[in-house]
Coordinates of C-alpha atoms and ligand atoms in Angstrom, one line a residue:
X1 CA -25.7 -0.1 -5.7
X2 CA -23.7 0.0 -2.5
X3 CA -19.9 -0.1 -2.5
X4 CA -20.0 -3.5 -0.9
X5 CA -22.0 -4.8 -3.9
X6 CA -19.2 -3.9 -6.3
X7 CA -16.9 -6.5 -4.8
X8 CA -19.4 -9.2 -5.6
X9 CA -20.7 -8.0 -8.9
X10 CA -17.4 -7.3 -10.6
X11 CA -14.4 -9.5 -10.4
X12 CA -11.4 -7.8 -8.9
X13 CA -8.1 -9.5 -9.5
X14 CA -5.2 -8.9 -7.0
X15 CA -1.8 -9.9 -8.1
X16 CA 1.8 -8.8 -8.7
X17 CA 2.1 -5.8 -11.0
X18 CA 3.8 -5.9 -14.4
X19 CA 5.4 -3.1 -16.4
X20 CA 2.3 -2.8 -18.6
X21 CA 0.3 -1.4 -15.7
X22 CA 2.7 1.4 -14.9
X23 CA 0.9 4.2 -16.9
X24 CA -2.4 3.3 -15.1
X25 CA -0.7 3.2 -11.7
X26 CA 0.8 6.7 -12.4
X27 CA -2.8 8.0 -13.2
X28 CA -4.3 6.3 -10.1
X29 CA -1.7 8.0 -7.8
X30 CA -2.3 11.3 -9.6
X31 CA -6.0 11.0 -8.9
X32 CA -5.3 10.6 -5.1
X33 CA -4.6 14.3 -4.5
X34 CA -3.2 13.7 -1.0
X35 CA -0.4 11.4 -2.3
X36 CA 3.0 12.6 -3.6
X37 CA 3.1 11.9 -7.3
X38 CA 6.5 10.3 -8.2
X39 CA 7.9 10.1 -11.7
X40 CA 6.6 7.6 -14.3
X41 CA 10.1 6.1 -14.2
X42 CA 9.7 5.3 -10.5
X43 CA 6.4 3.4 -11.1
X44 CA 8.1 1.5 -13.9
X45 CA 10.9 0.4 -11.5
X46 CA 8.4 -0.6 -8.8
X47 CA 6.4 -2.7 -11.3
X48 CA 9.6 -4.5 -12.5
X49 CA 12.5 -4.6 -10.1
X50 CA 10.2 -4.3 -7.0
X51 CA 7.2 -6.2 -8.2
X52 CA 7.6 -9.0 -5.6
X53 CA 6.8 -6.4 -2.9
X54 CA 4.0 -4.6 -4.7
X55 CA 0.4 -5.5 -5.4
X56 CA -2.2 -4.4 -7.9
X57 CA -6.0 -4.7 -8.1
X58 CA -7.5 -4.9 -11.6
X59 CA -11.2 -4.7 -12.4
X60 CA -12.3 -4.9 -16.0
X61 CA -8.8 -4.1 -17.2
X62 CA -8.7 -1.0 -15.1
X63 CA -6.2 -0.6 -12.2
X64 CA -8.3 0.2 -9.2
X65 CA -5.7 -0.3 -6.4
X66 CA -2.0 -0.3 -5.9
X67 CA 0.3 -0.9 -3.0
X68 CA 4.0 -0.3 -3.4
X69 CA 6.7 -1.5 -1.0
X70 CA 10.2 -2.9 -0.6
X71 CA 12.1 -4.9 1.9
X72 CA 14.6 -2.8 3.8
X73 CA 18.0 -3.5 2.3
X74 CA 19.7 -4.1 5.6
X75 CA 16.7 -5.7 7.4
X76 CA 14.9 -7.8 4.7
X77 CA 12.5 -9.1 7.4
X78 CA 10.9 -5.7 7.3
X79 CA 8.5 -4.8 4.5
X80 CA 8.3 -1.0 4.0
X81 CA 4.9 -0.1 2.6
X82 CA 5.4 3.1 0.5
X83 CA 2.2 4.2 -1.2
X84 CA -1.4 2.8 -1.0
X85 CA -3.9 4.0 -3.5
X86 CA -7.5 2.8 -4.0
X87 CA -9.8 4.3 -6.6
X88 CA -12.5 6.2 -4.9
X89 CA -15.3 3.9 -6.2
X90 CA -13.6 0.9 -4.6
X91 CA -12.8 2.3 -1.1
X92 CA -14.3 0.9 2.1
X93 CA -14.5 -2.7 0.9
X94 CA -11.2 -3.9 2.4
X95 CA -9.2 -3.7 -0.8
X96 CA -6.1 -2.0 0.7
X97 CA -5.9 -4.7 3.3
X98 CA -6.3 -7.4 0.7
X99 CA -3.5 -5.9 -1.4
X100 CA -1.1 -5.9 1.5
X101 CA -2.0 -9.5 2.5
X102 CA -1.4 -10.6 -1.1
X103 CA 2.1 -9.2 -0.9
X104 CA 2.8 -10.9 2.4
X105 CA 1.5 -14.3 1.2
X106 CA 4.1 -14.7 -1.5
X107 CA 6.7 -17.4 -1.0
X108 CA 9.5 -15.0 -1.5
X109 CA 8.1 -12.8 1.3
X110 CA 7.7 -15.6 3.9
X111 CA 10.5 -14.2 5.9
X112 CA 8.8 -10.9 6.6
X113 CA 8.0 -10.4 10.3
X114 CA 7.2 -6.7 10.5
X115 CA 5.7 -3.9 8.3
X116 CA 6.9 -0.4 8.4
X117 CA 5.0 2.5 6.9
X118 CA 4.8 6.3 7.3
X119 CA 1.7 8.3 7.5
X120 CA 1.1 12.0 7.9
X121 CA -0.9 12.7 11.1
X122 CA -3.9 14.2 9.3
X123 CA -4.4 11.1 7.1
X124 CA -7.0 9.5 9.4
X125 CA -8.3 6.9 6.8
X126 CA -4.8 5.6 6.3
X127 CA -4.1 5.3 10.0
X128 CA -7.5 3.4 10.4
X129 CA -6.6 1.2 7.5
X130 CA -3.2 0.2 9.0
X131 CA -4.8 -0.3 12.4
X132 CA -7.3 -2.7 10.8
X133 CA -4.4 -4.5 9.1
X134 CA -2.8 -5.0 12.5
X135 CA -6.1 -6.3 13.9
X136 CA -6.5 -8.7 10.9
X137 CA -2.9 -9.9 11.5
X138 CA -3.6 -10.3 15.2
X139 CA -0.6 -8.2 16.1
X140 CA 0.4 -4.7 17.4
X141 CA 0.8 -1.3 15.8
X142 CA 3.0 1.3 17.3
X143 CA 3.9 4.8 16.2
X144 CA 7.4 6.3 16.3
X145 CA 8.8 9.7 15.1
X146 CA 10.5 9.5 11.7
X147 CA 10.6 12.4 9.2
X148 CA 10.0 15.9 10.5
X149 CA 8.7 18.8 8.5
X150 CA 12.2 20.3 8.3
X151 CA 13.5 17.1 6.5
X152 CA 11.6 18.2 3.4
X153 CA 12.5 21.1 1.0
X154 CA 8.9 21.9 0.0
X155 CA 6.1 22.3 2.5
X156 CA 5.2 18.8 3.7
X157 CA 3.6 17.3 6.8
X158 CA 5.8 15.3 9.1
X159 CA 5.7 11.5 8.4
X160 CA 5.1 9.2 11.5
X161 CA 6.5 5.7 11.3
X162 CA 4.1 2.9 12.1
X163 CA 5.4 -0.5 12.9
X164 CA 3.1 -3.5 12.6
X165 CA 4.2 -6.8 14.0
X166 CA 5.3 -9.4 14.8
X167 CA 3.6 -11.1 11.9
X168 CA 3.2 -14.8 11.7
X169 CA 2.5 -16.2 8.3
X170 CA -0.2 -18.6 9.5
X171 CA -2.3 -15.6 10.7
X172 CA -2.7 -14.1 7.3
X173 CA -6.3 -13.8 6.1
Ligands
COA201 C1 -6.5 5.1 2.8 C2 -7.0 4.1 1.7 C3 -5.8 3.4 1.0 C4 -7.9 3.0 2.4 O1 -8.2 2.1 1.4 P1 -9.5 1.1 1.6 O2 -9.4 0.0 0.6 O3 -10.8 1.9 1.5 O4 -9.3 0.6 3.1 P2 -10.0 -0.7 3.7 O5 -11.4 -0.9 3.1 O6 -9.0 -1.8 3.6 O7 -10.2 -0.1 5.2 C5 -9.7 -0.8 6.3 C6 -10.3 0.0 7.5 O8 -9.9 1.4 7.5 C7 -11.1 2.2 7.8 N1 -11.1 3.3 6.8 C8 -10.6 3.3 5.5 N2 -10.9 4.5 5.0 C9 -11.6 5.2 5.9 C10 -12.2 6.5 5.9 N3 -12.1 7.3 4.8 N4 -12.8 7.0 7.0 C11 -12.9 6.2 8.1 N5 -12.4 4.9 8.1 C12 -11.8 4.5 7.0 C13 -12.3 1.4 7.7 O9 -13.0 1.6 8.8 C14 -11.8 -0.1 7.6 O10 -12.1 -0.7 8.8 P3 -13.5 -1.5 8.9 O11 -13.5 -2.6 7.9 O12 -13.4 -2.1 10.3 O13 -14.6 -0.6 8.7 C15 -7.9 4.8 0.6 O14 -8.9 5.6 1.2 C16 -7.1 5.7 -0.3 O15 -6.6 5.3 -1.4 N6 -6.9 7.0 0.0 C17 -6.2 8.0 -0.8 C18 -4.7 7.7 -0.8 C19 -4.1 7.6 0.6 O16 -4.4 8.4 1.5 N7 -3.3 6.5 0.8 C20 -2.7 6.2 2.1 C21 -1.4 6.8 2.4 S1 -0.1 6.0 1.5

């Protein structure tokens, strides 16, 4: 079976997360070894207070994808995408892009005109995924300097800020 077949043979539900999925989200992030694992409490907050700007993919009661985000407090037209995690088995079928689109399509998010995200320069798959998102949204993607290595206590790559926009709601796929 190819990865593409999975999308058609098993139903994947994409929706707003709820508190009950937080333990599975924590485990999914833990499995993605290149991601920073935050506290369980953080994922509980994201799935409650910040659920409007997060999306989850569920297949046969298993969390197979998660995108967290929030609107910038002083610029609510900007959606900051924090972490994107797709279970290995479900990568390469457009799931990450679908999760982000699901967040953007919500009525409460209709005022969002730009996406910000940060990516470390060695995360090529993430850069490709966000470049594809910009293409799907028929808009631009530009990179700016943001967090330097020296901004972190522990050894950590720099984080480059990517801005995607302007986004017009009618262009969402
Ligand atoms: C990065 C990640 C989120 C991508 O998720 P995904 O659902 O596989 O991405 P998509 O299927 O939506 O991919 C969109 C585009 O990105 C490209 N892409 C994604 N992963 C890629 C990879 N490993 N190598 C090359 N290209 C890749 C694809 O070419 C695709 O474009 P295409 O449809 O024109 O071929 C996933 O690999 C992941 O969870 N990685 C571990 C955690 C991580 O690094 N998260 C991102 C940082 S927050």
